[in-house]
Amino acid sequence: MLLPTSITSVGAVLPLLLAVCYAADDLSTAGAAPMSSAAATTYLNTGKTCCAALELALPGKVSGNNTAPYISSLASYWSVQEESVHPTCVVSATTTQDVAIAVFILTVGGELLPGQCDFAVRSGGHTPFAGAANIDQGITIDLSALNQVTPSKDLSSVTVGPGNRWAQVYSKLDALGIAIGGGRVGIVGVGGLTLGGGLSFFSPRYGFVCDNIIRYEIVLASGLTINVTQTSFPDLWVALKGGSNNFGVVTAFESTAFPQGKFWGGFIGNPGSTKDAQFKAFEEFTGNPNYDPYAALINSYIFTPATNSWFIANNLEYTKNQSYPPYFQNFTSLPQIFNTMRISNLTDFTLELSASNPDGRRQLFVTGTYSNSAKMMSEIFNIANSTVQALIPVPGISYSLSFQPEPTIITSKAASRGGNSLGLTAADGNLFNLLLTVSWDSSAYDALIDTQAKALFDQAETYAKANGFYNEYLYLNYAAPWQKPIAGYGAANVANLMAVSRKYDPLQVFQKQVPGGFKLDQ
Ligand SMILES: Cc1cc2nc3c(=O)[nH]c(=O)nc-3n(C[C@H](O)[C@H](O)[C@H](O)COP(=O)(O)OP(=O)(O)OC[C@H]3O[C@@H](n4cnc5c(N)ncnc54)[C@H](O)[C@@H]3O)c2cc1C
Ligand SMILES: *[C@@H]1O[C@H](CO)[C@@H](O)[C@H](O)[C@H]1NC(C)=O
Ligand SMILES: *[C@@H]1O[C@H](CO)[C@@H](O)[C@H](O)[C@H]1NC(C)=O
Ligand SMILES: *[C@@H]1O[C@H](CO)[C@@H](O)[C@H](O)[C@H]1NC(C)=O
Ligand SMILES: *[C@@H]1O[C@H](CO)[C@@H](O)[C@H](O)[C@H]1NC(C)=O
Ligand SMILES: *[C@@H]1O[C@H](CO)[C@@H](O)[C@H](O)[C@H]1NC(C)=O
Ligand SMILES: *[C@@H]1O[C@H](CO)[C@@H](O)[C@H](O)[C@H]1NC(C)=O
């Protein structure tokens, strides 16, 4: 078991914390009569005691309802569902030590006042569903200010803070002629994406984003901060590659870096009439035994409610300075309705993708993984086309299906890099990921949209199982709150993750006191 002996500053905070806990009534109701037990329960359930302790320990970094930092923290979530969740206070950490002090106080507070110091951990805030990185009547630790981007002297690795958005990271690295695996949409956060796996333009060359992380700096539930590498804490190192927020708060990621110049990328749009040719091209592209590792593809089908029709948008990236490479020819030869292909830098391509994923809307992501098959894609498309009909009247509806190759050239990378916890290997064969994205305006339609989305994925699963295309893996970062992505890592990985959790978090703080996101027993 690990004890928080190395954090001297936390030792200094302890008496303060105890004073706050036991003097909670005095602090909040100075001069008033003692509270009735009903009033005390209401009071204690709001997280205020821990917020008061945090404010004493981290003056100026804890903000409550209706203050400017609180409002701007909430406003910077991607979805309306997540920005509508109101924590009692937001801790705006600016150093690793701030995080360590906050977690220590919250752990001790949660022990003394069970259920009243629940908290959330937030990096870029791009998870669509409510409560993943925010918490109603609890404490949200906002890591936005942990945004270092520090290349090593020899440029072989880069240390990035979890609060960075990917475009910030890439703009610094582009200037140095290097890159790291990371998000493809500039506005998305580093923390959540990296801990959930991570698909990048470079995945066919370097695997999932997490496969490139050589060091995690993490604050454990005890407040102890450690550097986790393959040699220092090998079990935790593997657990963090897919383990999301289940083990602690990661305050820095060190990723291997590689030389990267400008490359070819952008979008090509095609009419819906090309769909069958697209499915065939996708299957051949993803299943090609000589998959070109520089080629990355997101093949999206976008519904247009006004005309009850679809069009196709392909995001094509070839991470070399070469236009129209032959590997993309089966896509680039189809009739086009728009085309932004160009040679440019990584930052520029991720900003282009940010523009097509605006914030401030209600959002749903749902995901599935299937064996690479044009038949499976066509079936999914047909089910989606019938399912979406009921959503045509929903004001402001946007509805798209994105297919992404997950060939063995990606899933085989982890094996030579110390492994990950995702449960995908070359033995799964060539796969594709499906992401359904729905955006809309009014909460009045939430239930209808959930029902339709579940119908799509249930029918797709039935078809996949009956035809040998089913895979249990669900990409955590695309999963709906009613999906169970960690269970999809497989029983052996789940058992390992639970053992690692009991070892590094014996009080199970990150299972019980951090309810958001996907927990190990889900
Ligand atoms: C527009 C858009 C584009 C996307 N593009 C891609 C893409 O190209 N590739 C891809 O793989 N995914 C992509 N995603 C999915 C993305 O990976 C997830 O939304 C991811 O959660 C975003 O990370 P975040 O830091 O912004 O999220 P947050 O919502 O802040 O966090 C996500 C989860 O991780 C936990 N967490 C965050 N930081 C930490 C930390 N430092 N320590 C411990 N736990 C932490 C949170 O508690 C939360 O449960 C995209 C999502 C959106 C909305
Ligand atoms: C914050 O204030 C708003 C009104 O400004 C109120 O509706 C909301 O309930 C308050 N939330 C909390 C957690 O106190
Ligand atoms: C990246 O490309 C954009 C668009 O051409 C340009 O404005 C920007 O300066 C480039 N950034 C770097 C670091 O080269
Ligand atoms: C982790 O390693 C980095 C880089 O070597 C170092 O700067 C940092 O202080 C270390 N953190 C801890 C908690 O040991
Ligand atoms: C393009 O299509 C042809 C004909 O179907 C096929 O043989 C080839 O493998 C495809 N190319 C790629 C890169 O998938
Ligand atoms: C890319 O290649 C073209 C010609 O093939 C060359 O003119 C150009 O300088 C190259 N650009 C970069 C950034 O290497
Ligand atoms: C989608 O379904 C509608 C309604 O049944 C039908 O009219 C339309 O032809 C279908 N579109 C495609 C591309 O299959």
XYZ file of C-alpha atoms and ligand atoms in Angstrom:
659
model
C 0.000 0.000 0.000
C 1.193 3.513 -0.785
C 1.138 6.142 1.909
C 1.114 9.880 1.329
C 4.414 10.402 3.086
C 6.165 12.319 0.365
C 3.782 15.250 0.227
C 4.952 17.558 2.916
C 2.589 20.349 1.990
C -0.359 18.062 2.518
C 0.864 17.369 6.039
C 0.650 21.074 6.685
C -2.901 21.190 5.393
C -4.191 18.405 7.613
C -4.787 20.416 10.793
C -6.448 23.057 8.689
C -8.717 20.495 7.119
C -9.718 18.994 10.425
C -10.430 22.444 11.772
C -12.651 23.167 8.832
C -14.506 19.875 9.059
C -15.276 20.187 12.727
C -16.016 23.891 12.582
C -18.208 23.633 9.516
C -21.267 25.017 11.242
C -19.359 28.008 12.564
C -17.989 28.802 9.144
C -21.268 28.744 7.329
C -23.842 29.731 9.886
C -21.856 32.079 12.122
C -24.114 33.528 14.773
C -27.111 31.399 13.812
C -28.882 28.897 16.016
C -27.713 25.257 15.740
C -29.163 23.576 12.677
C -31.988 21.062 12.884
C -30.924 17.630 11.674
C -32.994 18.039 8.494
C -31.296 21.350 7.767
C -27.926 19.820 8.562
C -28.528 17.019 6.088
C -29.461 19.459 3.363
C -26.456 21.570 4.218
C -24.032 18.695 4.360
C -25.233 17.294 1.051
C -24.108 20.292 -0.914
C -20.350 19.772 -0.793
C -19.878 23.103 0.976
C -17.656 21.783 3.766
C -15.053 20.483 1.384
C -15.298 23.622 -0.742
C -14.580 25.687 2.378
C -11.564 23.500 3.238
C -10.313 23.724 -0.331
C -10.672 27.503 -0.313
C -8.543 27.720 2.845
C -5.860 25.458 1.418
C -5.897 26.881 -2.119
C -6.872 30.524 -1.709
C -8.066 32.190 -4.904
C -8.316 28.882 -6.792
C -11.765 27.778 -5.620
C -14.808 29.448 -7.101
C -18.479 29.125 -6.347
C -21.697 29.596 -8.241
C -22.033 32.777 -10.304
C -18.396 33.871 -10.025
C -16.481 34.647 -13.222
C -14.077 31.657 -13.114
C -16.956 29.298 -12.315
C -19.020 30.615 -15.213
C -16.133 30.406 -17.673
C -15.249 26.874 -16.535
C -18.827 25.730 -17.172
C -19.031 27.603 -20.468
C -15.973 25.762 -21.796
C -17.606 22.317 -21.837
C -18.465 21.075 -25.318
C -22.050 19.880 -24.839
C -24.979 21.726 -23.326
C -25.758 18.688 -21.149
C -22.342 18.870 -19.450
C -22.284 22.652 -19.070
C -25.712 22.513 -17.392
C -24.341 20.530 -14.440
C -23.705 22.850 -11.458
C -20.966 21.871 -9.032
C -20.853 23.505 -5.607
C -17.391 24.787 -6.439
C -14.728 24.516 -9.111
C -11.072 24.080 -8.178
C -8.904 25.717 -10.834
C -5.618 23.899 -10.286
C -2.537 25.564 -11.683
C 0.109 23.118 -10.415
C 0.434 19.412 -9.687
C 0.691 20.319 -6.025
C -2.691 22.071 -6.163
C -4.172 18.841 -7.467
C -2.436 16.817 -4.731
C -3.749 19.097 -1.999
C -7.252 19.074 -3.455
C -7.391 15.284 -3.801
C -6.005 14.790 -0.300
C -8.652 17.096 1.192
C -11.404 15.461 -0.828
C -10.324 11.954 0.171
C -10.140 12.829 3.855
C -13.321 14.889 3.595
C -15.116 12.012 1.931
C -14.056 9.671 4.717
C -15.242 12.059 7.440
C -18.380 13.184 5.633
C -19.419 10.307 3.389
C -21.185 11.373 0.206
C -20.554 15.059 0.770
C -17.213 15.543 -0.956
C -17.849 13.759 -4.239
C -15.830 15.180 -7.081
C -15.210 15.223 -10.829
C -12.032 15.549 -12.873
C -12.096 17.656 -15.977
C -9.558 18.317 -18.749
C -10.923 19.493 -22.120
C -14.539 18.792 -21.112
C -15.416 17.164 -24.447
C -17.295 14.122 -23.195
C -20.842 14.725 -24.417
C -22.874 13.328 -21.537
C -23.692 15.034 -18.249
C -21.496 14.248 -15.259
C -18.536 12.615 -17.034
C -16.211 15.495 -16.129
C -18.507 17.625 -13.969
C -20.685 16.982 -10.922
C -23.930 18.296 -9.561
C -23.500 19.503 -5.946
C -19.916 18.324 -5.700
C -16.455 19.600 -6.517
C -15.068 19.804 -10.053
C -11.287 19.828 -10.363
C -10.637 21.794 -13.542
C -7.237 20.995 -15.035
C -7.436 23.543 -17.893
C -4.493 25.535 -16.554
C -2.210 22.481 -16.513
C -1.235 23.196 -20.093
C 2.504 22.776 -20.377
C 3.963 21.559 -23.680
C 7.581 20.680 -22.957
C 9.678 18.886 -25.574
C 12.725 16.996 -24.329
C 16.080 18.502 -25.354
C 16.629 15.933 -28.092
C 12.975 16.255 -29.235
C 12.421 12.508 -28.778
C 9.545 13.073 -26.351
C 7.124 15.784 -25.271
C 5.505 16.280 -21.862
C 2.000 17.709 -22.108
C -0.392 18.855 -19.407
C -3.897 17.309 -19.423
C -5.588 20.704 -19.725
C -4.196 21.399 -23.178
C -6.384 21.356 -26.242
C -4.707 19.454 -29.058
C -4.375 22.477 -31.374
C -2.344 24.255 -28.656
C -0.023 21.252 -28.465
C 0.384 20.919 -32.220
C 1.017 24.584 -32.873
C 4.085 24.368 -30.617
C 5.242 21.086 -32.163
C 4.671 22.145 -35.796
C 7.129 24.964 -35.237
C 9.733 22.363 -34.185
C 9.031 19.912 -37.024
C 7.833 17.168 -34.670
C 4.504 15.607 -33.667
C 2.988 13.218 -31.125
C -0.073 10.993 -31.405
C -3.176 12.906 -30.313
C -6.638 14.139 -31.171
C -7.655 15.108 -34.678
C -10.034 17.863 -33.612
C -8.090 20.865 -32.323
C -10.470 21.875 -29.540
C -10.584 18.455 -27.817
C -8.706 17.978 -24.532
C -5.541 15.978 -23.905
C -6.524 14.351 -20.575
C -9.674 12.431 -21.427
C -8.644 11.467 -24.949
C -5.293 10.032 -23.862
C -6.677 8.096 -20.874
C -9.469 6.542 -22.966
C -7.176 5.214 -25.724
C -7.084 7.807 -28.467
C -7.323 7.575 -32.248
C -4.978 9.845 -34.180
C -3.945 10.562 -37.760
C -0.774 8.669 -36.845
C -2.447 5.536 -35.432
C -1.464 3.304 -38.380
C 2.153 4.346 -37.750
C 2.178 4.439 -33.944
C -0.959 2.791 -32.559
C -3.448 4.319 -30.156
C -2.490 7.613 -28.536
C -2.021 5.801 -25.197
C 0.464 3.379 -26.785
C 2.928 6.291 -27.029
C 2.811 7.432 -23.406
C 6.055 6.602 -21.647
C 5.344 8.473 -18.383
C 2.268 9.556 -16.489
C 2.545 11.910 -13.550
C -0.462 11.048 -11.395
C -1.964 12.153 -8.096
C -3.331 9.100 -6.294
C -6.298 9.183 -3.916
C -3.891 9.540 -0.984
C -2.502 12.781 -2.428
C 0.751 11.018 -3.199
C 2.139 12.072 -6.596
C 4.176 9.574 -8.578
C 5.739 9.210 -11.998
C 4.431 6.054 -13.589
C 6.619 4.403 -16.200
C 6.907 0.897 -17.555
C 9.622 0.217 -14.995
C 8.529 2.270 -11.950
C 4.896 1.103 -11.616
C 4.324 -1.305 -14.514
C 0.845 -2.455 -13.466
C -0.481 1.097 -13.125
C 1.261 2.115 -16.357
C -0.745 -0.484 -18.305
C -3.947 0.330 -16.389
C -3.729 3.995 -17.385
C -3.748 2.981 -21.058
C -7.536 2.859 -21.306
C -8.390 3.213 -17.596
C -9.835 6.747 -17.840
C -10.419 8.450 -14.449
C -10.362 5.247 -12.367
C -6.887 5.498 -10.806
C -6.133 9.098 -9.945
C -5.722 12.510 -11.526
C -3.068 12.561 -14.241
C -1.186 15.846 -14.150
C 1.231 15.216 -17.055
C 1.703 12.815 -19.953
C 5.074 12.219 -21.570
C 4.670 10.928 -25.125
C 7.271 9.745 -27.589
C 7.637 12.222 -30.438
C 8.682 11.826 -34.064
C 9.759 14.138 -36.880
C 6.751 15.408 -38.832
C 6.544 17.956 -41.609
C 3.581 19.227 -43.542
C 1.342 16.623 -45.085
C -1.701 16.113 -47.307
C -5.176 16.198 -45.814
C -8.653 17.688 -45.703
C -12.178 16.756 -46.652
C -13.737 15.415 -49.824
C -17.536 15.405 -50.062
C -19.454 12.982 -52.259
C -23.127 12.543 -53.092
C -25.121 9.906 -51.202
C -25.433 7.923 -54.422
C -21.798 6.826 -53.984
C -22.549 4.982 -50.728
C -22.153 1.438 -52.055
C -18.880 2.345 -53.763
C -17.756 3.895 -50.458
C -18.523 0.743 -48.469
C -16.533 -1.330 -50.954
C -13.620 1.151 -51.019
C -13.616 1.245 -47.194
C -13.521 -2.542 -46.879
C -10.615 -2.801 -49.342
C -8.777 0.122 -47.736
C -9.140 -1.254 -44.182
C -8.525 -4.875 -45.125
C -5.579 -4.327 -47.444
C -2.756 -6.669 -46.348
C -0.342 -3.894 -47.369
C -2.121 -1.123 -45.463
C -0.229 2.108 -46.101
C 0.711 3.351 -42.606
C 0.600 7.001 -43.696
C -3.095 6.774 -44.607
C -5.831 7.783 -42.132
C -9.537 7.956 -42.926
C -12.827 9.012 -41.334
C -15.694 8.014 -43.649
C -18.888 9.874 -42.594
C -22.518 9.697 -43.750
C -24.424 12.855 -42.936
C -28.201 13.009 -42.918
C -29.995 16.026 -44.394
C -33.493 16.124 -42.810
C -34.877 18.768 -45.191
C -34.474 16.440 -48.168
C -34.504 13.103 -46.268
C -31.216 12.243 -47.902
C -27.553 11.672 -47.098
C -24.218 12.918 -48.328
C -20.745 11.639 -47.593
C -17.751 13.474 -46.150
C -14.389 11.759 -46.115
C -11.642 13.145 -43.931
C -8.478 11.920 -45.628
C -5.038 12.451 -44.170
C -1.789 11.183 -45.649
C 0.910 12.059 -43.149
C 3.623 12.678 -45.773
C 4.236 15.517 -48.188
C 2.475 13.757 -51.067
C -0.785 14.746 -52.750
C -3.322 12.218 -54.047
C -1.397 9.095 -53.000
C -2.534 5.917 -54.797
C -3.767 4.341 -51.554
C -6.713 6.785 -51.506
C -7.562 6.433 -55.186
C -10.755 4.409 -54.688
C -12.111 7.369 -52.690
C -10.618 10.262 -54.640
C -11.939 8.900 -57.939
C -15.605 9.130 -56.822
C -17.780 12.090 -57.941
C -17.244 15.061 -55.616
C -19.405 17.822 -54.156
C -16.621 19.605 -52.249
C -12.892 19.273 -51.714
C -10.501 20.970 -49.254
C -7.486 18.711 -49.867
C -4.149 20.490 -49.511
C -0.651 20.195 -48.097
C -0.579 21.890 -44.695
C 0.470 21.475 -41.086
C -1.090 19.336 -38.347
C -2.502 22.327 -36.458
C -4.303 23.551 -39.552
C -5.979 20.179 -40.204
C -7.174 19.917 -36.599
C -8.597 23.450 -36.715
C -10.516 22.498 -39.850
C -12.070 19.621 -37.890
C -12.870 21.899 -34.929
C -14.910 24.091 -37.238
C -17.115 21.137 -38.180
C -17.731 20.185 -34.505
C -19.035 23.388 -32.841
C -19.842 23.522 -29.131
C -22.989 24.763 -27.415
C -25.423 22.058 -28.554
C -27.034 18.986 -27.029
C -24.929 15.990 -28.075
C -25.028 12.207 -28.105
C -22.175 9.862 -29.027
C -22.754 6.115 -29.371
C -20.188 3.607 -30.603
C -19.710 0.057 -31.790
C -16.882 -2.088 -33.168
C -17.356 -4.580 -35.977
C -15.263 -6.733 -38.254
C -14.257 -4.926 -41.418
C -17.079 -5.585 -43.876
C -18.885 -3.596 -46.564
C -21.972 -5.729 -45.869
C -21.927 -4.710 -42.207
C -21.532 -1.049 -43.165
C -24.403 -1.237 -45.590
C -26.617 -2.901 -42.980
C -25.756 -0.188 -40.423
C -26.515 2.487 -42.985
C -29.906 0.958 -43.797
C -30.863 0.584 -40.127
C -29.784 4.193 -39.502
C -31.774 5.425 -42.463
C -34.936 3.803 -41.165
C -34.245 4.793 -37.533
C -33.560 8.444 -38.369
C -36.963 8.906 -40.002
C -38.571 9.373 -36.569
C -36.090 12.174 -35.830
C -36.811 14.329 -38.880
C -39.153 16.640 -36.913
C -36.558 17.280 -34.150
C -35.580 20.980 -34.355
C -31.932 21.507 -35.306
C -31.198 17.791 -35.674
C -27.774 16.790 -37.022
C -27.183 13.086 -37.461
C -24.074 11.400 -38.790
C -22.418 8.001 -38.904
C -18.626 7.914 -38.968
C -16.718 4.779 -39.882
C -13.044 4.554 -38.977
C -10.615 1.788 -39.917
C -9.124 -0.161 -37.002
C -6.913 -2.530 -38.986
C -4.431 -4.856 -37.322
C -1.667 -2.399 -38.215
C -3.142 -0.236 -35.403
C -4.191 -2.882 -32.889
C -0.874 -4.765 -33.156
C 1.228 -1.777 -32.048
C 0.547 -2.113 -28.302
C 2.197 -5.538 -28.090
C 5.661 -4.149 -28.838
C 5.159 -1.121 -26.588
C 4.392 -2.813 -23.297
C 0.664 -3.348 -23.832
C -2.481 -1.455 -22.985
C -5.788 -2.301 -21.289
C -8.086 -1.985 -24.285
C -8.277 -5.691 -25.024
C -7.704 -5.293 -28.769
C -4.993 -7.284 -30.511
C -4.167 -8.372 -34.042
C -6.132 -11.550 -33.247
C -9.328 -9.489 -33.468
C -8.668 -9.100 -37.193
C -9.287 -5.941 -39.166
C -12.061 -3.935 -37.522
C -13.904 -0.699 -37.948
C -15.187 1.716 -35.379
C -18.648 3.214 -35.751
C -19.468 6.551 -34.136
C -23.003 7.905 -34.218
C -23.122 11.641 -33.494
C -26.465 13.331 -32.903
C -26.805 17.052 -32.100
C -30.069 18.873 -31.363
C -31.497 21.869 -29.538
C -34.131 20.951 -26.959
C -34.082 18.582 -23.995
C -37.678 17.705 -24.876
C -36.208 15.342 -27.495
C -33.524 13.661 -25.349
C -35.565 10.517 -24.674
C -36.667 10.113 -28.298
C -33.090 10.408 -29.525
C -31.805 7.891 -26.965
C -34.531 5.441 -27.964
C -33.724 5.721 -31.670
C -29.985 5.422 -31.083
C -30.445 2.331 -28.917
C -32.633 0.786 -31.614
C -29.894 1.362 -34.209
C -27.157 -0.205 -32.082
C -29.327 -3.103 -30.876
C -30.275 -4.011 -34.439
C -26.681 -3.617 -35.629
C -25.498 -5.883 -32.795
C -28.056 -8.548 -33.642
C -27.024 -8.489 -37.287
C -23.304 -8.466 -36.394
C -23.672 -11.450 -34.058
C -25.700 -13.423 -36.590
C -23.127 -12.774 -39.328
C -19.829 -13.065 -37.468
C -19.040 -9.320 -37.455
C -19.476 -8.651 -33.721
C -16.625 -7.388 -31.502
C -17.192 -6.618 -27.820
C -14.804 -3.632 -27.734
C -16.459 -0.221 -27.372
C -14.246 2.844 -27.654
C -14.679 4.535 -24.252
C -14.263 8.051 -25.584
C -17.180 7.597 -27.995
C -19.455 5.624 -25.686
C -22.942 6.676 -24.578
C -23.572 6.756 -20.823
C -25.686 3.605 -21.165
C -22.876 1.617 -22.839
C -20.268 -0.412 -20.928
C -16.914 0.204 -22.592
C -14.706 -1.108 -19.780
C -16.561 -4.428 -19.727
C -15.751 -4.544 -23.458
C -12.020 -4.676 -22.624
C -12.652 -8.307 -21.658
C -12.853 -10.106 -18.314
C -9.092 -10.522 -17.881
C -8.397 -6.823 -18.382
C -11.250 -5.842 -16.068
C -9.882 -8.133 -13.355
C -6.414 -6.562 -13.745
C -7.839 -3.055 -13.624
C -9.756 -3.856 -10.446
C -6.665 -5.333 -8.781
C -4.621 -2.250 -9.703
C -7.396 -0.021 -8.372
C -7.442 -1.845 -4.998
C -3.658 -1.585 -4.766
C -3.265 2.138 -5.523
C -6.639 3.333 -4.227
C -7.455 1.120 -1.228
C -10.321 3.361 -0.109
C -11.763 3.119 -3.650
C -12.069 6.894 -3.840
C -11.996 6.922 -7.645
C -14.697 4.224 -7.786
C -17.102 5.685 -5.247
C -16.355 9.347 -4.713
C -15.741 10.171 -8.404
C -18.988 8.899 -9.931
C -18.578 10.442 -13.404
C -17.438 8.699 -16.548
C -17.036 4.931 -16.806
C -16.273 2.970 -13.639
C -14.541 -0.389 -13.488
C -17.590 -2.357 -12.373
C -19.823 -0.998 -15.128
C -15.579 17.188 -31.354
C -14.901 15.953 -30.841
C -13.866 15.367 -31.564
C -13.206 14.236 -31.097
N -12.156 13.704 -31.817
C -11.499 12.634 -31.340
C -10.356 12.096 -32.015
O -9.923 12.580 -33.041
N -9.780 10.999 -31.509
C -10.224 10.419 -30.377
O -9.640 9.424 -29.959
N -11.266 10.911 -29.700
C -11.914 11.999 -30.155
N -12.993 12.495 -29.469
C -13.446 11.830 -28.232
C -12.597 12.352 -27.083
O -11.476 11.513 -26.972
C -13.381 12.333 -25.763
O -14.468 13.220 -25.838
C -12.452 12.694 -24.606
O -13.095 12.403 -23.399
C -12.067 14.153 -24.622
O -11.112 14.444 -23.657
P -11.310 15.728 -22.714
O -10.115 15.872 -21.903
O -11.745 16.862 -23.574
O -12.564 15.211 -21.895
P -13.157 15.393 -20.419
O -14.639 15.357 -20.661
O -12.587 16.535 -19.694
O -12.707 14.060 -19.720
C -13.123 12.784 -20.162
C -13.053 11.764 -19.013
O -11.705 11.591 -18.632
C -11.516 11.933 -17.267
N -10.280 12.716 -17.191
C -9.974 13.794 -17.952
N -8.755 14.234 -17.639
C -8.293 13.453 -16.659
C -7.072 13.432 -15.925
N -6.107 14.304 -16.174
N -6.924 12.492 -14.953
C -7.914 11.592 -14.715
N -9.070 11.559 -15.397
C -9.262 12.477 -16.357
C -12.722 12.758 -16.881
O -13.014 12.614 -15.500
C -13.808 12.209 -17.776
O -14.469 11.108 -17.207
C -13.629 13.649 -29.905
C -14.667 14.223 -29.172
C -15.297 15.363 -29.622
C -16.411 15.961 -28.822
C -26.425 28.789 -9.034
O -27.152 29.956 -9.281
C -28.230 29.784 -10.182
C -28.899 31.131 -10.408
O -27.966 32.083 -10.699
C -29.223 28.796 -9.603
O -30.235 28.547 -10.553
C -28.524 27.488 -9.285
O -29.403 26.602 -8.641
C -27.315 27.733 -8.393
N -26.584 26.471 -8.280
C -25.988 26.068 -7.168
C -25.283 24.764 -7.233
O -25.996 26.703 -6.156
C 0.238 26.119 -39.976
O -0.502 26.440 -41.144
C -1.298 27.593 -41.014
C -2.165 27.693 -42.274
O -1.370 27.659 -43.401
C -0.420 28.801 -40.785
O -1.201 29.965 -40.637
C 0.408 28.558 -39.536
O 1.316 29.619 -39.367
C 1.168 27.263 -39.631
N 1.794 27.006 -38.334
C 3.049 26.586 -38.191
C 3.553 26.440 -36.803
O 3.743 26.324 -39.145
C 8.143 13.321 -12.514
O 9.185 13.439 -13.457
C 9.355 14.771 -13.957
C 10.343 14.731 -15.106
O 11.457 13.993 -14.767
C 9.748 15.668 -12.813
O 9.898 17.002 -13.281
C 8.673 15.625 -11.740
O 9.054 16.396 -10.626
C 8.432 14.194 -11.298
N 7.282 14.180 -10.410
C 7.278 13.451 -9.281
C 6.058 13.522 -8.455
O 8.229 12.759 -8.934
C -8.972 -0.160 -54.888
O -9.905 -0.959 -55.576
C -9.332 -2.054 -56.276
C -10.448 -2.700 -57.090
O -11.518 -3.074 -56.294
C -8.706 -3.003 -55.290
O -8.119 -4.103 -55.943
C -7.646 -2.251 -54.513
O -7.104 -3.072 -53.499
C -8.219 -1.003 -53.858
N -7.147 -0.237 -53.268
C -7.012 -0.048 -51.963
C -5.835 0.726 -51.499
O -7.816 -0.469 -51.138
C 6.588 18.981 -50.706
O 6.885 18.431 -51.968
C 6.910 19.404 -53.005
C 7.090 18.722 -54.339
O 6.971 17.360 -54.292
C 8.022 20.365 -52.755
O 8.025 21.360 -53.767
C 7.782 21.037 -51.418
O 8.869 21.876 -51.107
C 7.635 19.997 -50.318
N 7.214 20.684 -49.135
C 7.683 20.391 -47.935
C 7.109 21.156 -46.788
O 8.526 19.541 -47.757
C -34.122 6.154 -46.500
O -35.420 5.834 -46.082
C -36.411 6.601 -46.734
C -37.747 6.326 -46.066
O -38.017 4.956 -46.045
C -36.410 6.233 -48.203
O -37.367 7.011 -48.888
C -35.029 6.517 -48.769
O -34.957 6.062 -50.092
C -33.948 5.813 -47.966
N -32.676 6.298 -48.404
C -31.680 5.499 -48.735
C -30.442 6.157 -49.208
O -31.753 4.298 -48.633
